[in-house]
XYZ file of C-alpha atoms in Angstrom:
593
model
C -23.733 2.080 -30.408
C -24.199 4.735 -27.687
C -24.499 8.495 -27.783
C -24.136 9.076 -24.025
C -23.047 7.343 -20.851
C -25.844 6.666 -18.373
C -24.074 8.580 -15.614
C -23.659 11.691 -17.771
C -27.338 12.425 -18.308
C -28.667 15.675 -16.817
C -31.325 18.353 -17.280
C -29.339 20.030 -20.060
C -30.172 17.021 -22.266
C -33.931 17.203 -21.618
C -35.942 16.529 -24.763
C -33.050 14.921 -26.593
C -33.042 11.353 -27.908
C -30.154 9.284 -26.579
C -28.828 5.799 -27.128
C -27.511 4.027 -24.035
C -25.639 0.739 -23.635
C -25.077 -1.062 -20.363
C -26.516 -3.494 -17.840
C -29.721 -3.904 -15.900
C -28.846 -2.888 -12.362
C -32.408 -3.399 -11.127
C -35.861 -3.985 -12.644
C -39.078 -2.871 -10.928
C -42.497 -3.831 -12.250
C -45.158 -1.517 -10.831
C -47.991 -3.056 -12.780
C -48.680 -0.303 -15.261
C -45.038 0.737 -15.653
C -41.654 -0.967 -15.662
C -38.680 0.920 -14.290
C -35.126 -0.115 -15.167
C -32.091 1.191 -13.310
C -29.553 1.001 -16.131
C -25.841 1.047 -15.337
C -22.601 1.588 -17.198
C -19.129 2.552 -16.000
C -20.143 6.180 -15.444
C -23.208 5.599 -13.304
C -26.907 4.699 -13.191
C -29.977 6.274 -14.742
C -33.655 5.390 -14.434
C -35.378 4.191 -17.607
C -39.177 4.180 -17.821
C -40.973 1.572 -19.972
C -44.531 2.663 -20.824
C -47.065 -0.113 -21.630
C -48.255 2.007 -24.574
C -44.966 1.017 -26.255
C -46.087 -2.623 -26.495
C -43.053 -4.030 -28.338
C -40.669 -2.364 -25.905
C -42.802 -3.373 -22.911
C -42.822 -7.039 -23.990
C -39.023 -7.064 -24.198
C -38.733 -5.282 -20.820
C -40.805 -8.040 -19.228
C -37.953 -10.449 -20.057
C -35.222 -8.417 -18.361
C -33.331 -9.631 -15.326
C -30.362 -8.230 -13.430
C -27.142 -7.956 -15.454
C -28.767 -8.444 -18.852
C -26.676 -6.438 -21.326
C -29.045 -4.050 -23.137
C -29.325 -1.073 -25.443
C -31.933 1.639 -24.871
C -33.074 4.352 -27.245
C -35.206 6.997 -25.574
C -35.974 10.580 -24.666
C -34.407 12.341 -21.688
C -37.037 14.042 -19.572
C -36.957 15.976 -16.310
C -38.501 14.288 -13.299
C -41.181 16.109 -11.293
C -39.778 17.730 -8.140
C -41.551 15.169 -5.978
C -39.787 12.309 -7.801
C -36.215 13.664 -7.818
C -33.759 11.120 -6.390
C -31.093 13.091 -4.536
C -29.048 9.939 -3.949
C -28.343 9.542 -7.682
C -26.125 11.819 -9.767
C -28.753 11.495 -12.533
C -31.657 11.764 -10.098
C -33.197 14.839 -11.741
C -33.850 13.061 -15.038
C -35.062 9.778 -16.475
C -35.230 8.221 -19.922
C -38.540 7.298 -21.556
C -37.696 4.220 -23.645
C -38.623 4.250 -27.344
C -36.537 1.194 -28.215
C -35.055 -1.695 -26.241
C -32.641 -4.373 -27.422
C -31.335 -7.300 -25.384
C -27.695 -7.587 -26.466
C -26.969 -10.528 -24.203
C -28.808 -12.379 -21.477
C -27.298 -13.240 -18.101
C -27.662 -16.506 -16.254
C -28.306 -16.447 -12.481
C -25.297 -14.665 -10.968
C -22.689 -16.385 -8.767
C -22.385 -13.033 -6.931
C -25.114 -11.175 -5.100
C -24.589 -7.448 -5.643
C -26.896 -6.642 -2.718
C -24.937 -8.671 -0.155
C -21.376 -9.065 1.026
C -19.708 -11.798 -0.995
C -16.562 -13.561 0.191
C -13.301 -12.335 -1.256
C -12.791 -15.730 -2.858
C -16.103 -15.377 -4.715
C -15.247 -11.838 -5.774
C -11.813 -12.815 -7.107
C -13.064 -15.926 -8.914
C -15.720 -13.865 -10.723
C -13.730 -10.638 -10.862
C -15.264 -9.518 -14.152
C -18.633 -9.375 -12.376
C -17.214 -7.821 -9.210
C -15.704 -5.016 -11.295
C -19.176 -4.070 -12.566
C -20.125 -2.879 -9.097
C -20.059 0.935 -8.979
C -17.786 0.874 -5.928
C -15.179 -1.200 -7.756
C -15.619 0.662 -11.018
C -14.996 3.972 -9.233
C -11.766 2.627 -7.743
C -10.416 1.491 -11.097
C -11.338 4.849 -12.640
C -9.595 6.715 -9.841
C -6.517 4.572 -10.425
C -6.559 5.585 -14.094
C -6.820 9.248 -13.078
C -3.886 8.855 -10.679
C -1.716 7.293 -13.399
C -2.715 10.014 -15.840
C -1.878 12.706 -13.287
C 1.578 11.222 -12.635
C 2.385 11.143 -16.333
C 1.236 14.723 -16.849
C 3.152 16.025 -13.844
C 6.401 14.271 -14.707
C 6.147 15.093 -18.424
C 5.601 18.752 -17.541
C 8.682 18.679 -15.295
C 11.053 17.360 -17.924
C 11.034 13.649 -17.062
C 11.287 11.100 -19.880
C 9.202 7.917 -19.886
C 11.735 5.171 -20.721
C 11.083 1.431 -20.639
C 13.526 -1.032 -19.082
C 13.812 -4.821 -19.600
C 11.464 -7.293 -17.941
C 13.681 -10.320 -18.622
C 16.885 -9.487 -16.817
C 19.543 -10.769 -14.411
C 18.957 -11.770 -10.806
C 20.405 -9.224 -8.371
C 19.969 -9.119 -4.571
C 17.357 -6.508 -3.674
C 15.775 -7.864 -0.524
C 13.303 -10.495 -1.758
C 13.302 -13.706 -3.770
C 13.268 -13.353 -7.547
C 10.755 -14.877 -9.914
C 12.902 -16.880 -12.318
C 12.130 -17.523 -15.998
C 13.938 -20.455 -17.645
C 15.539 -19.826 -21.022
C 14.720 -22.216 -23.868
C 17.636 -20.990 -25.982
C 20.188 -21.014 -23.162
C 19.241 -24.271 -21.467
C 19.992 -24.389 -17.750
C 20.067 -20.608 -17.493
C 17.412 -18.277 -16.151
C 16.200 -14.729 -16.444
C 14.807 -12.945 -13.406
C 11.756 -10.729 -13.418
C 12.758 -7.328 -11.996
C 12.057 -6.519 -8.356
C 12.543 -2.940 -9.545
C 14.363 -1.291 -12.474
C 17.023 -0.115 -9.981
C 20.202 -0.844 -11.920
C 18.758 0.071 -15.303
C 17.584 3.463 -14.099
C 21.045 4.111 -12.679
C 22.527 3.142 -16.046
C 20.126 5.602 -17.687
C 21.579 8.336 -15.472
C 25.044 7.318 -16.672
C 23.673 7.569 -20.225
C 22.758 11.229 -19.758
C 18.963 10.942 -19.373
C 18.927 13.093 -16.262
C 15.188 12.806 -15.501
C 13.623 9.386 -16.021
C 10.327 7.845 -14.991
C 8.340 4.717 -15.697
C 5.065 3.281 -14.433
C 6.270 -0.273 -14.372
C 5.363 -3.782 -13.215
C 7.710 -5.227 -10.598
C 7.848 -8.727 -9.150
C 8.803 -10.059 -5.721
C 8.371 -13.624 -4.550
C 7.706 -12.843 -0.886
C 5.143 -13.547 1.780
C 2.010 -11.541 1.112
C -0.311 -9.390 3.200
C -3.223 -7.033 2.560
C -1.053 -4.292 1.041
C 1.336 -6.544 -0.920
C 1.117 -8.409 -4.210
C 3.644 -10.645 -6.031
C 3.318 -8.333 -9.033
C 2.830 -4.683 -8.260
C 3.014 -1.363 -10.061
C 5.735 1.115 -9.266
C 6.112 4.766 -10.196
C 9.843 4.631 -10.757
C 11.754 7.918 -10.797
C 15.451 8.768 -11.097
C 17.318 12.064 -11.486
C 20.866 13.282 -12.043
C 22.389 16.440 -10.573
C 19.645 16.736 -7.968
C 20.264 16.444 -4.232
C 18.107 14.474 -1.816
C 16.487 17.760 -0.808
C 15.690 18.544 -4.455
C 14.186 15.100 -5.077
C 12.041 15.218 -1.944
C 10.756 18.677 -2.799
C 9.712 17.641 -6.317
C 8.106 14.380 -5.197
C 6.266 16.109 -2.354
C 4.945 18.628 -4.879
C 3.671 15.781 -7.070
C 1.838 13.993 -4.250
C 0.388 17.222 -2.831
C -0.878 18.208 -6.276
C -2.310 14.719 -6.836
C -4.335 14.839 -3.610
C -5.478 18.373 -4.430
C -6.636 17.466 -7.948
C -8.193 14.075 -7.236
C -9.609 14.563 -3.722
C -9.611 18.343 -3.282
C -7.445 17.802 -0.177
C -4.523 20.022 0.842
C -1.923 17.823 2.502
C 0.125 20.849 3.557
C 3.873 20.838 4.109
C 5.314 17.399 4.889
C 7.152 17.289 8.228
C 10.510 15.509 8.399
C 11.626 13.029 11.041
C 14.752 10.920 11.423
C 14.499 7.153 11.471
C 15.868 7.142 15.022
C 13.156 9.514 16.254
C 10.394 7.589 14.485
C 11.435 4.303 16.077
C 11.939 5.868 19.503
C 8.647 7.776 19.647
C 6.364 5.538 17.605
C 8.002 2.113 17.383
C 7.715 2.178 13.599
C 9.656 3.456 10.594
C 6.299 4.443 9.060
C 4.479 6.111 11.959
C 0.810 7.001 11.693
C 0.798 10.555 13.033
C -3.007 10.621 13.235
C -2.583 8.516 16.375
C -1.663 10.707 19.389
C -0.083 7.898 21.443
C 3.702 7.797 21.807
C 6.331 5.541 23.319
C 8.179 7.167 26.226
C 11.503 5.776 27.474
C 11.784 5.297 31.245
C 14.864 3.052 31.547
C 16.780 5.727 33.463
C 13.947 5.961 35.992
C 13.663 2.217 36.708
C 17.283 1.105 36.379
C 17.740 0.879 40.160
C 14.415 -0.729 41.157
C 14.401 -4.220 42.638
C 11.941 -5.428 40.004
C 14.303 -7.262 37.605
C 11.720 -7.296 34.809
C 12.337 -3.542 34.575
C 15.873 -3.071 35.905
C 17.318 -5.932 33.813
C 16.543 -4.424 30.377
C 17.142 -0.905 31.788
C 20.771 -1.807 32.507
C 21.316 -3.787 29.300
C 22.901 -1.872 26.400
C 20.608 -3.794 24.043
C 17.522 -3.477 26.254
C 14.717 -0.963 26.429
C 11.984 0.009 28.872
C 9.254 2.133 27.310
C 5.700 3.049 28.240
C 2.551 4.261 26.500
C 0.157 6.576 28.313
C -3.415 5.962 27.184
C -5.765 8.870 28.004
C -8.886 7.549 29.723
C -7.411 4.047 29.666
C -8.109 3.388 33.337
C -11.556 2.312 32.156
C -10.041 -0.760 30.478
C -11.187 -4.014 32.072
C -8.808 -6.720 33.200
C -10.064 -8.857 30.323
C -9.155 -6.141 27.812
C -5.712 -5.737 29.366
C -5.210 -9.517 29.139
C -6.148 -9.378 25.454
C -3.541 -6.663 24.849
C -0.998 -8.730 26.772
C -1.698 -11.642 24.450
C -1.418 -9.310 21.450
C 2.087 -8.044 22.285
C 3.111 -11.674 22.744
C 2.852 -12.019 18.954
C 5.891 -9.724 18.757
C 7.920 -11.614 21.359
C 6.945 -9.636 24.464
C 6.779 -11.803 27.593
C 4.143 -9.650 29.273
C 2.530 -6.237 29.574
C 2.769 -4.477 32.929
C 0.222 -1.748 33.592
C -0.524 1.101 35.959
C -3.940 2.755 36.271
C -3.874 6.375 37.452
C -6.924 6.777 39.665
C -5.798 9.978 41.399
C -2.809 11.779 39.914
C -2.408 14.100 42.883
C -2.044 11.173 45.303
C 1.165 9.835 43.722
C 1.895 6.215 44.650
C -1.313 5.963 46.662
C -3.329 7.072 43.659
C -2.209 4.318 41.271
C -3.426 0.761 40.847
C -0.927 -1.732 39.456
C 0.396 -5.271 39.998
C 3.937 -3.813 39.915
C 3.320 -0.800 42.169
C 4.656 -2.689 45.198
C 8.064 -2.900 43.485
C 8.225 0.868 42.851
C 8.726 3.656 45.338
C 7.035 7.063 45.456
C 9.834 8.841 43.583
C 9.857 6.317 40.734
C 6.077 6.418 40.285
C 5.981 10.223 40.342
C 8.870 10.405 37.860
C 7.001 8.090 35.469
C 3.769 10.060 35.869
C 5.601 13.353 35.302
C 7.471 12.155 32.218
C 4.353 10.732 30.561
C 2.121 13.667 31.544
C -0.352 11.199 33.015
C -3.640 12.443 34.437
C -6.347 10.876 36.544
C -8.250 8.265 34.517
C -5.251 7.280 32.364
C -3.446 3.961 32.142
C 0.291 3.462 31.567
C 1.381 0.302 29.744
C 4.968 -0.959 30.109
C 7.237 -2.793 27.706
C 10.556 -4.129 29.034
C 12.771 -6.447 27.002
C 15.348 -6.216 24.238
C 15.120 -2.938 22.337
C 13.946 -4.792 19.221
C 11.106 -6.610 20.999
C 9.945 -3.541 22.939
C 10.008 -1.293 19.890
C 8.078 -3.722 17.685
C 5.598 -4.841 20.357
C 4.825 -1.396 21.745
C 4.725 0.120 18.256
C 2.122 -2.454 17.199
C 0.205 -1.999 20.475
C 0.131 1.772 19.877
C -1.635 1.235 16.552
C -4.087 -1.289 17.972
C -4.991 0.963 20.903
C -5.477 3.885 18.533
C -7.950 1.881 16.456
C -9.712 0.029 19.280
C -10.225 3.133 21.432
C -10.925 5.395 18.434
C -8.014 7.654 19.319
C -6.724 7.740 15.738
C -8.300 10.637 13.856
C -9.292 8.937 10.601
C -10.670 12.207 9.217
C -7.148 13.607 8.875
C -4.256 13.055 6.476
C -0.809 12.764 8.024
C 2.126 12.820 5.556
C 5.736 12.542 6.690
C 9.289 12.174 5.408
C 11.453 9.682 7.333
C 15.164 10.400 6.707
C 18.657 9.418 7.906
C 18.151 5.673 7.856
C 20.810 3.233 9.057
C 22.993 2.076 6.192
C 23.086 -1.523 7.441
C 21.295 -3.764 9.910
C 22.651 -6.714 11.901
C 20.987 -10.117 11.509
C 22.002 -11.102 15.087
C 24.549 -13.522 13.634
C 27.229 -10.929 12.954
C 26.232 -10.353 9.337
C 25.271 -6.953 7.958
C 22.514 -6.410 5.395
C 21.594 -3.268 3.465
C 18.513 -1.612 5.002
C 17.346 -0.271 1.633
C 19.504 -1.812 -1.109
C 23.262 -2.073 -1.736
C 23.278 0.846 -4.192
C 22.280 3.429 -1.560
C 24.945 6.009 -0.755
C 26.130 6.629 2.815
C 25.503 10.083 4.247
C 28.558 12.338 3.778
C 31.210 9.633 4.090
C 34.266 8.308 2.248
C 34.786 4.598 1.510
C 37.484 4.463 4.186
C 35.215 6.014 6.822
C 32.420 3.633 5.843
C 34.640 0.557 6.270
C 35.839 1.819 9.651
C 32.310 1.961 11.144
C 29.699 0.347 8.889
C 27.225 -0.474 11.693
C 27.094 3.148 12.810
C 26.735 4.657 9.352
C 23.649 6.529 8.169
C 22.474 6.359 4.564
C 21.242 9.233 2.425
C 17.851 7.544 2.164
C 14.294 8.744 2.625
C 10.793 7.303 2.772
C 7.495 9.095 2.233
C 4.869 7.962 4.734
C 1.155 8.696 4.648
C -1.289 7.649 7.377
C 1.070 4.946 8.577
C 1.810 3.506 5.120
C 5.125 3.752 3.329
C 4.007 5.060 -0.067
C 7.432 5.725 -1.534
C 11.100 5.261 -0.799
C 14.340 6.342 -2.331
C 17.895 7.493 -1.814
C 20.955 9.131 -3.221
C 22.790 6.410 -5.151
C 26.438 5.445 -5.073
C 28.122 7.032 -8.091
C 31.709 5.792 -7.886
C 33.119 2.279 -8.105
C 35.311 2.537 -4.968
C 32.306 3.242 -2.743
C 30.206 0.569 -4.443
C 32.947 -2.018 -3.966
C 33.294 -0.971 -0.311
C 29.580 -1.611 0.263
C 29.791 -4.999 -1.441
C 32.798 -5.879 0.740
C 30.886 -4.978 3.920
C 27.965 -7.131 2.788
C 30.320 -10.083 2.359
C 30.080 -10.172 -1.438
C 33.454 -11.446 -2.643
C 35.198 -9.747 -5.563
C 34.525 -12.661 -7.903
C 30.815 -12.544 -7.043
C 30.819 -8.772 -7.467
C 32.105 -9.156 -10.991
C 29.788 -12.055 -11.769
C 26.628 -10.257 -10.572
C 27.473 -6.577 -10.918
C 30.444 -6.380 -13.250
C 28.497 -4.303 -15.766
C 27.592 -1.756 -13.067
C 31.109 -1.498 -11.631
C 32.438 -1.044 -15.153
C 29.892 1.678 -15.947
C 30.747 3.565 -12.748
C 34.259 4.179 -14.114
C 33.148 6.447 -16.947
C 32.078 9.829 -15.633
C 29.022 8.770 -13.648
C 26.961 11.782 -12.517
C 25.632 12.080 -8.963
C 22.092 10.726 -9.021
C 19.151 10.085 -6.736
C 15.653 8.755 -7.087
C 12.491 7.492 -5.521
C 9.865 4.863 -6.272
C 6.212 5.041 -5.275
C 3.897 2.080 -4.933
C 1.040 3.054 -7.243
C -1.256 0.369 -5.809
C -0.742 1.683 -2.280
C -1.228 5.319 -3.292
C -4.525 4.454 -4.997
C -5.566 2.361 -2.000
C -5.208 5.461 0.179
C -6.956 7.686 -2.369
C -9.894 5.265 -2.396
C -10.105 4.960 1.379
C -9.695 1.177 1.440
C -7.155 -0.902 3.378
C -6.540 -3.635 0.818
C -4.619 -3.106 -2.408
C -6.561 -5.964 -4.015
C -9.485 -3.535 -4.057
C -7.659 -1.235 -6.503
C -6.077 -3.830 -8.824
C -8.230 -5.089 -11.662
C -7.108 -8.720 -11.460
C -5.142 -9.285 -8.225
C -3.664 -12.415 -6.677
C -4.708 -13.934 -3.351
C -2.486 -13.962 -0.273
C -1.234 -17.324 -1.567
C -0.106 -15.629 -4.831
C -2.813 -17.437 -6.823
C -5.259 -16.115 -9.412
C -8.660 -17.657 -8.675
C -10.076 -16.330 -11.946
C -7.612 -18.086 -14.273
C -6.445 -20.797 -11.861
C -2.825 -19.645 -12.071
C -0.225 -20.872 -11.394
C -0.937 -24.098 -13.243
C 1.014 -27.137 -14.393
C 3.145 -26.763 -17.510
C 2.852 -28.846 -20.626
C 5.430 -31.719 -20.471
C 6.641 -30.810 -23.961
C 7.316 -27.247 -22.846
C 9.270 -28.500 -19.842
C 11.328 -30.751 -22.092
C 12.189 -27.804 -24.352
C 13.376 -25.909 -21.291
C 15.370 -28.887 -20.027
C 13.325 -28.918 -16.805
C 11.964 -31.875 -14.872
C 9.312 -31.946 -12.154
C 10.390 -34.463 -9.528
C 7.958 -36.922 -7.978
C 8.338 -35.184 -4.608
C 7.447 -31.817 -6.152
C 4.415 -33.304 -7.897
C 3.187 -34.839 -4.627
C 3.608 -31.472 -2.918
C 1.620 -29.719 -5.656
C -1.147 -32.342 -5.516
C -1.436 -32.104 -1.728
């Protein structure tokens, strides 16, 4: 039906007859002439309707926004005085010779010229996706997927599909379960990732695998999470962690270069311990210049127990953030930041304004200054590099509370005070993660997943000191977002069993849940490592938005609902009977509430 896209028209096509299909973006009636801004997925072009073409003009008089139309006309160059530099097609226009209304549009539930609520946009997503801004994001996503496939194909990776209906395995979140009609009372699980299958593919000899795959996690949502998300899943055999990181860094650098014409440069590397100590986050945003500075050794002997208590506690921490120019903060602003850190469990936020650095104790203003002597204040000012006009904010509590609260405060201050340089890109590798974490009840959990290999350690050494063990794991971070994570995998059954033992998974449960994996590990398993990227999050960053729903064609809400299709919905009673399932009265009341 069309010979060209609207957005592809240019001066090279002047004098040619084209056929265009799309939507009315805007109609302007200037009395003698009607102008139509016509839109398709590639852009907008101006169409001129001359009253001399009476049949065409009569049809044009009926047009309204979002009518679906077809135009036949001649491309002509606009006079210099009428060139629209804000449009890609602004040097040309189309003089209509024919006009067909393919389909009319009723008054729209969305207003393309105003900000609509997200609920409205998601309910009428098919209309929202017509907006050039949204269309451009979906097109960029397609380009990113295409780039990944080309890069991995060119580097010897094989695109191999893995099952969607599989077995529930513990990977850090709740599974979505699918009841089996054939095997009544039994359930499949939708994969949180293809983790075990890609490891089995390595055991099968497919030494470079990839898949752009849907994954599912039934977890609490936020702006950059979805219950179903798309993962670029990658696994390799006979490649070290260094090899994998180098290849994946090359892919992401090349992607940014091709799609955005941006050189990300070499990715720096930082240990997990350093990231948490300096930035209070395992995914630090290095565009933000603020850092956490430990001062427990300086305040451990002061009389002020709020500081000296945590400073002398093996599980405590006292850390500060120096904010350049922060002395200008009002008491109201400081109170707001105090309330903010309370979200993370902090009981307060002590502060010290540096009015005159050279004057030492006399030059600072602080509610806690009376508890600190000259030497302590000068030591804090020296360690933080404070200057006149700065403010120093204190966090003192358990190490976990201080790290989380001050890490979050660092990000908020960076945004509020415009200290974070949003014009920059800041990639980073975070390596040497803890193998396990304590749940404060004496139980250990895998930080990544239970198939991650410890760093240079035997099973016996691992069992002797599991809490102090590092894993051979790595995350790629970009602008404060974790965009990908991976590890070297366990490739022998003794080590895998040792990890299961540490996690409290009894031998019978090991066999019941992972028997197939432990069996496969006995037959010449190669060393293997991999990494998975969140495609949605990568595209979100490429598009410059902060919400992955903006780059998914049909996303869910934060309540895991689809407003467009009204999913999830109630099942047909006959279907439930076939599956041997019953909805209890209590469940029905909860759903109806």
